[in-house]
Amino acid sequence: MIKILVPVNFSEYSLNALTFALTLAEKFPAGIFILHCFSEYVSLEEEPLVEKETQEFYDAKASIEKRDEESREKLKELTGNIVNSMNSLQNKNIQLEYRFEYGYPEDVIPRISNKESFDVIIMGTKSKGETIKETLGSITSDVVQKVTAPVLAVPSHSTIDLTQLGKVLFLIELNDRDYISLHRLIRLISPFHTEISAVYHSTGKADKNVIRKMEQLRTYCDCTYRNYNINFDIITGKNYLKTLEEYLTENPTHLIAMTRRKRTLLRKVFSPSVTRKMLFNTDIPLLIFHS
């Protein structure tokens, strides 16, 4: 059984991710856990402008308690509506549960996921190019840094056909993590008739070492995944994202998969990661594996 965690805040983009999860789960025996994180009590405790034991504090707390109750009812109603709309195939393959947790999602999601060993976390993201969110950070990007499970980021305006995953772009690094990530990727897409393009980016002409490692990976895949259509390619260009966008223009894909890169502390402080950039520069669902 595939265990899928889907955090929702009842926004359009989070519900879109839930729809994606339900459609994916039809292909497996799967357990979907719908998670809502309620952080307003934490925010109240941290709010420096509201003194404790004052009428203002108690009024704010009462208001939060009301929203707490409303959120619980929303979550229960959402789950009930999904159950009522399920067809026979979904009833057979999907176990559906909901969970209500207190705390910030960027803290709660990693805690639950890492403890309970989910196979994938499916999260909704807003439209690409959101400058404010790029500057301040995003919950999805924060979660990616903390979890060991793969994270599937589904853009709100994604036009992917949720009934099939015809083409997947797998961005490789030509290291040992490629083999592990590829195995996890194939496990998730195994019910689909999928063509995988394993692509390596080089800033210049690929050297003999890169070509040798590419051939090693190709040979391994030919022996291990004989029933899968896996192509290999090297793209070149100084700018990673620009080169990738040009490739995607010529080679449309339904899903991008990649392994989160580890970086030094210096690079982490002064340079946005490729993963974070990609979260805000594509309308294609992005599957990110833990490095």
GROMACS .gro file of C-alpha atoms in nm:
model
  291
    1MET     CA    1   0.000   0.000   0.000
    2ILE     CA    2   0.117   0.351  -0.090
    3LYS     CA    3   0.083   0.599   0.197
    4ILE     CA    4   0.008   0.954   0.079
    5LEU     CA    5  -0.001   1.262   0.301
    6VAL     CA    6  -0.195   1.560   0.165
    7PRO     CA    7  -0.187   1.883   0.369
    8VAL     CA    8  -0.485   2.112   0.299
    9ASN     CA    9  -0.570   2.465   0.407
   10PHE     CA   10  -0.895   2.466   0.203
   11SER     CA   11  -0.744   2.695  -0.062
   12GLU     CA   12  -0.798   2.622  -0.431
   13TYR     CA   13  -0.438   2.511  -0.480
   14SER     CA   14  -0.440   2.270  -0.185
   15LEU     CA   15  -0.768   2.115  -0.301
   16ASN     CA   16  -0.617   2.079  -0.649
   17ALA     CA   17  -0.333   1.878  -0.491
   18LEU     CA   18  -0.590   1.661  -0.312
   19THR     CA   19  -0.763   1.591  -0.644
   20PHE     CA   20  -0.426   1.491  -0.789
   21ALA     CA   21  -0.364   1.257  -0.494
   22LEU     CA   22  -0.703   1.090  -0.527
   23THR     CA   23  -0.653   1.030  -0.898
   24LEU     CA   24  -0.303   0.891  -0.847
   25ALA     CA   25  -0.430   0.668  -0.566
   26GLU     CA   26  -0.689   0.504  -0.792
   27LYS     CA   27  -0.402   0.317  -0.956
   28PHE     CA   28  -0.280   0.162  -0.628
   29PRO     CA   29  -0.403   0.017  -0.308
   30ALA     CA   30  -0.341   0.345  -0.122
   31GLY     CA   31  -0.401   0.522   0.204
   32ILE     CA   32  -0.462   0.897   0.180
   33PHE     CA   33  -0.429   1.104   0.495
   34ILE     CA   34  -0.575   1.454   0.463
   35LEU     CA   35  -0.398   1.682   0.710
   36HIS     CA   36  -0.503   2.026   0.830
   37CYS     CA   37  -0.264   2.224   1.051
   38PHE     CA   38  -0.417   2.486   1.279
   39SER     CA   39  -0.153   2.735   1.392
   40GLU     CA   40  -0.355   3.025   1.533
   41TYR     CA   41  -0.308   2.925   1.898
   42VAL     CA   42   0.067   2.924   1.845
   43SER     CA   43   0.045   3.264   1.675
   44LEU     CA   44  -0.152   3.403   1.969
   45GLU     CA   45   0.105   3.282   2.220
   46GLU     CA   46   0.383   3.439   2.014
   47GLU     CA   47   0.203   3.768   1.951
   48PRO     CA   48   0.392   4.037   2.148
   49LEU     CA   49   0.118   4.300   2.112
   50VAL     CA   50  -0.146   4.105   2.301
   51GLU     CA   51  -0.077   4.092   2.675
   52LYS     CA   52  -0.179   3.774   2.856
   53GLU     CA   53  -0.471   3.772   3.100
   54THR     CA   54  -0.636   4.077   2.940
   55GLN     CA   55  -0.980   4.109   2.783
   56GLU     CA   56  -0.819   4.155   2.444
   57PHE     CA   57  -0.636   3.827   2.489
   58TYR     CA   58  -0.951   3.638   2.592
   59ASP     CA   59  -1.151   3.789   2.303
   60ALA     CA   60  -0.880   3.684   2.057
   61LYS     CA   61  -0.872   3.335   2.209
   62ALA     CA   62  -1.250   3.300   2.184
   63SER     CA   63  -1.237   3.404   1.819
   64ILE     CA   64  -0.964   3.147   1.752
   65GLU     CA   65  -1.162   2.875   1.928
   66LYS     CA   66  -1.454   2.947   1.695
   67ARG     CA   67  -1.230   2.920   1.390
   68ASP     CA   68  -1.083   2.600   1.537
   69GLU     CA   69  -1.429   2.446   1.548
   70GLU     CA   70  -1.514   2.573   1.199
   71SER     CA   71  -1.192   2.427   1.057
   72ARG     CA   72  -1.265   2.089   1.212
   73GLU     CA   73  -1.611   2.089   1.056
   74LYS     CA   74  -1.467   2.190   0.717
   75LEU     CA   75  -1.218   1.905   0.729
   76LYS     CA   76  -1.485   1.655   0.827
   77GLU     CA   77  -1.721   1.782   0.555
   78LEU     CA   78  -1.446   1.774   0.290
   79THR     CA   79  -1.363   1.413   0.372
   80GLY     CA   80  -1.728   1.315   0.380
   81ASN     CA   81  -1.792   1.470   0.038
   82ILE     CA   82  -1.499   1.277  -0.109
   83VAL     CA   83  -1.624   0.949   0.037
   84ASN     CA   84  -1.975   1.015  -0.099
   85SER     CA   85  -1.839   1.084  -0.449
   86MET     CA   86  -1.609   0.783  -0.467
   87ASN     CA   87  -1.671   0.528  -0.739
   88SER     CA   88  -1.635   0.153  -0.697
   89LEU     CA   89  -1.269   0.154  -0.808
   90GLN     CA   90  -1.178   0.420  -0.555
   91ASN     CA   91  -1.367   0.241  -0.278
   92LYS     CA   92  -1.168  -0.071  -0.354
   93ASN     CA   93  -0.825   0.091  -0.372
   94ILE     CA   94  -0.833   0.389  -0.135
   95GLN     CA   95  -0.845   0.415   0.242
   96LEU     CA   96  -0.924   0.773   0.339
   97GLU     CA   97  -0.856   0.939   0.674
   98TYR     CA   98  -0.834   1.297   0.799
   99ARG     CA   99  -0.621   1.450   1.072
  100PHE     CA  100  -0.639   1.780   1.253
  101GLU     CA  101  -0.315   1.895   1.416
  102TYR     CA  102  -0.206   2.206   1.604
  103GLY     CA  103   0.107   2.391   1.493
  104TYR     CA  104   0.272   2.543   1.188
  105PRO     CA  105   0.252   2.318   0.880
  106GLU     CA  106   0.625   2.351   0.810
  107ASP     CA  107   0.681   2.190   1.154
  108VAL     CA  108   0.387   1.949   1.173
  109ILE     CA  109   0.418   1.797   0.825
  110PRO     CA  110   0.785   1.686   0.866
  111ARG     CA  111   0.718   1.556   1.218
  112ILE     CA  112   0.428   1.337   1.108
  113SER     CA  113   0.581   1.231   0.778
  114ASN     CA  114   0.920   1.131   0.917
  115LYS     CA  115   0.766   0.945   1.210
  116GLU     CA  116   0.506   0.753   1.012
  117SER     CA  117   0.708   0.686   0.693
  118PHE     CA  118   0.482   0.820   0.418
  119ASP     CA  119   0.570   0.723   0.063
  120VAL     CA  120   0.494   1.069  -0.076
  121ILE     CA  121   0.366   1.408   0.038
  122ILE     CA  122   0.148   1.587  -0.217
  123MET     CA  123   0.126   1.963  -0.166
  124GLY     CA  124  -0.035   2.242  -0.365
  125THR     CA  125   0.164   2.547  -0.469
  126LYS     CA  126   0.050   2.881  -0.604
  127SER     CA  127   0.128   3.013  -0.950
  128LYS     CA  128   0.486   3.054  -1.064
  129GLY     CA  129   0.691   3.370  -1.026
  130GLU     CA  130   0.552   3.487  -0.693
  131THR     CA  131   0.822   3.732  -0.593
  132ILE     CA  132   0.698   3.788  -0.237
  133LYS     CA  133   0.685   3.417  -0.160
  134GLU     CA  134   1.028   3.367  -0.316
  135THR     CA  135   1.167   3.633  -0.082
  136LEU     CA  136   0.988   3.522   0.234
  137GLY     CA  137   1.007   3.151   0.164
  138SER     CA  138   0.723   2.903   0.120
  139ILE     CA  139   0.577   2.625   0.329
  140THR     CA  140   0.636   2.372   0.051
  141SER     CA  141   1.000   2.473   0.017
  142ASP     CA  142   1.048   2.455   0.395
  143VAL     CA  143   0.890   2.110   0.408
  144VAL     CA  144   1.117   1.985   0.128
  145GLN     CA  145   1.419   2.076   0.341
  146LYS     CA  146   1.296   1.879   0.645
  147VAL     CA  147   1.131   1.560   0.522
  148THR     CA  148   1.277   1.229   0.410
  149ALA     CA  149   0.975   1.137   0.193
  150PRO     CA  150   0.943   1.261  -0.165
  151VAL     CA  151   0.737   1.579  -0.202
  152LEU     CA  152   0.513   1.626  -0.505
  153ALA     CA  153   0.445   1.998  -0.555
  154VAL     CA  154   0.133   2.051  -0.768
  155PRO     CA  155   0.083   2.404  -0.908
  156SER     CA  156  -0.266   2.549  -0.878
  157HIS     CA  157  -0.292   2.617  -1.250
  158SER     CA  158  -0.141   2.290  -1.365
  159THR     CA  159  -0.314   2.164  -1.678
  160ILE     CA  160  -0.185   1.808  -1.643
  161ASP     CA  161  -0.422   1.530  -1.740
  162LEU     CA  162  -0.466   1.362  -1.404
  163THR     CA  163  -0.564   1.031  -1.562
  164GLN     CA  164  -0.220   0.966  -1.709
  165LEU     CA  165   0.148   1.047  -1.674
  166GLY     CA  166   0.272   1.000  -2.028
  167LYS     CA  167   0.609   1.175  -2.002
  168VAL     CA  168   0.832   1.231  -1.700
  169LEU     CA  169   1.150   1.436  -1.698
  170PHE     CA  170   1.398   1.300  -1.442
  171LEU     CA  171   1.681   1.544  -1.373
  172ILE     CA  172   1.987   1.339  -1.282
  173GLU     CA  173   2.314   1.430  -1.109
  174LEU     CA  174   2.511   1.119  -1.212
  175ASN     CA  175   2.574   1.009  -0.855
  176ASP     CA  176   2.454   0.727  -0.629
  177ARG     CA  177   2.136   0.917  -0.538
  178ASP     CA  178   2.012   0.885  -0.898
  179TYR     CA  179   1.970   0.510  -0.856
  180ILE     CA  180   1.771   0.545  -0.533
  181SER     CA  181   1.552   0.827  -0.662
  182LEU     CA  182   1.486   0.644  -0.988
  183HIS     CA  183   1.370   0.338  -0.795
  184ARG     CA  184   1.129   0.549  -0.590
  185LEU     CA  185   1.008   0.731  -0.900
  186ILE     CA  186   0.928   0.409  -1.084
  187ARG     CA  187   0.741   0.277  -0.779
  188LEU     CA  188   0.513   0.582  -0.787
  189ILE     CA  189   0.448   0.580  -1.162
  190SER     CA  190   0.446   0.204  -1.217
  191PRO     CA  191   0.072   0.181  -1.302
  192PHE     CA  192   0.108   0.437  -1.582
  193HIS     CA  193   0.242   0.391  -1.934
  194THR     CA  194   0.521   0.640  -1.888
  195GLU     CA  195   0.821   0.747  -2.089
  196ILE     CA  196   1.105   0.868  -1.865
  197SER     CA  197   1.366   1.110  -1.995
  198ALA     CA  198   1.674   1.101  -1.771
  199VAL     CA  199   1.850   1.432  -1.839
  200TYR     CA  200   2.182   1.564  -1.711
  201HIS     CA  201   2.271   1.933  -1.728
  202SER     CA  202   2.626   2.041  -1.812
  203THR     CA  203   2.747   2.400  -1.834
  204GLY     CA  204   2.971   2.303  -2.127
  205LYS     CA  205   3.057   2.006  -2.343
  206ALA     CA  206   3.029   1.685  -2.140
  207ASP     CA  207   3.363   1.528  -2.055
  208LYS     CA  208   3.456   1.159  -2.069
  209ASN     CA  209   3.373   1.105  -1.701
  210VAL     CA  210   3.017   1.237  -1.748
  211ILE     CA  211   2.964   1.020  -2.056
  212ARG     CA  212   3.102   0.715  -1.872
  213LYS     CA  213   2.865   0.765  -1.576
  214MET     CA  214   2.572   0.820  -1.813
  215GLU     CA  215   2.648   0.490  -1.986
  216GLN     CA  216   2.673   0.313  -1.650
  217LEU     CA  217   2.328   0.441  -1.552
  218ARG     CA  218   2.186   0.347  -1.893
  219THR     CA  219   2.324  -0.008  -1.864
  220TYR     CA  220   2.183  -0.043  -1.512
  221CYS     CA  221   1.838   0.070  -1.626
  222ASP     CA  222   1.841  -0.158  -1.929
  223CYS     CA  223   1.902  -0.454  -1.698
  224THR     CA  224   1.683  -0.350  -1.403
  225TYR     CA  225   1.386  -0.175  -1.564
  226ARG     CA  226   1.343  -0.367  -1.887
  227ASN     CA  227   0.971  -0.296  -1.911
  228TYR     CA  228   1.014   0.082  -1.889
  229ASN     CA  229   1.091   0.326  -2.167
  230ILE     CA  230   1.385   0.529  -2.030
  231ASN     CA  231   1.576   0.770  -2.254
  232PHE     CA  232   1.900   0.948  -2.167
  233ASP     CA  233   2.016   1.293  -2.272
  234ILE     CA  234   2.267   1.566  -2.184
  235ILE     CA  235   2.166   1.931  -2.215
  236THR     CA  236   2.421   2.212  -2.209
  237GLY     CA  237   2.398   2.576  -2.109
  238LYS     CA  238   2.542   2.813  -1.850
  239ASN     CA  239   2.203   2.894  -1.694
  240TYR     CA  240   2.039   2.582  -1.549
  241LEU     CA  241   1.678   2.703  -1.549
  242LYS     CA  242   1.697   2.875  -1.887
  243THR     CA  243   1.845   2.561  -2.044
  244LEU     CA  244   1.576   2.349  -1.879
  245GLU     CA  245   1.297   2.578  -1.998
  246GLU     CA  246   1.428   2.555  -2.356
  247TYR     CA  247   1.435   2.176  -2.328
  248LEU     CA  248   1.078   2.167  -2.194
  249THR     CA  249   0.958   2.386  -2.479
  250GLU     CA  250   1.083   2.129  -2.727
  251ASN     CA  251   0.997   1.828  -2.509
  252PRO     CA  252   0.666   1.877  -2.322
  253THR     CA  253   0.635   1.672  -2.005
  254HIS     CA  254   0.366   1.588  -1.749
  255LEU     CA  255   0.596   1.568  -1.446
  256ILE     CA  256   0.946   1.679  -1.345
  257ALA     CA  257   1.137   1.469  -1.092
  258MET     CA  258   1.463   1.563  -0.923
  259THR     CA  259   1.672   1.500  -0.613
  260ARG     CA  260   1.711   1.789  -0.373
  261ARG     CA  261   2.068   1.909  -0.383
  262LYS     CA  262   2.271   1.937  -0.066
  263ARG     CA  263   2.461   2.261  -0.041
  264THR     CA  264   2.722   2.415   0.181
  265LEU     CA  265   2.609   2.663   0.447
  266LEU     CA  266   2.766   2.950   0.253
  267ARG     CA  267   2.569   2.869  -0.063
  268LYS     CA  268   2.256   2.812   0.143
  269VAL     CA  269   2.275   3.163   0.288
  270PHE     CA  270   2.369   3.355  -0.025
  271SER     CA  271   2.217   3.163  -0.317
  272PRO     CA  272   1.861   3.029  -0.368
  273SER     CA  273   1.862   2.655  -0.437
  274VAL     CA  274   1.771   2.507  -0.771
  275THR     CA  275   1.483   2.328  -0.599
  276ARG     CA  276   1.339   2.650  -0.460
  277LYS     CA  277   1.376   2.826  -0.794
  278MET     CA  278   1.198   2.545  -0.973
  279LEU     CA  279   0.908   2.555  -0.730
  280PHE     CA  280   0.835   2.907  -0.851
  281ASN     CA  281   0.930   2.881  -1.217
  282THR     CA  282   0.717   2.602  -1.357
  283ASP     CA  283   0.350   2.512  -1.389
  284ILE     CA  284   0.445   2.144  -1.422
  285PRO     CA  285   0.412   1.924  -1.110
  286LEU     CA  286   0.751   1.878  -0.948
  287LEU     CA  287   0.849   1.561  -0.759
  288ILE     CA  288   1.141   1.621  -0.523
  289PHE     CA  289   1.336   1.337  -0.362
  290HIS     CA  290   1.534   1.369  -0.041
  291SER     CA  291   1.909   1.378  -0.100
   0.00000   0.00000   0.00000
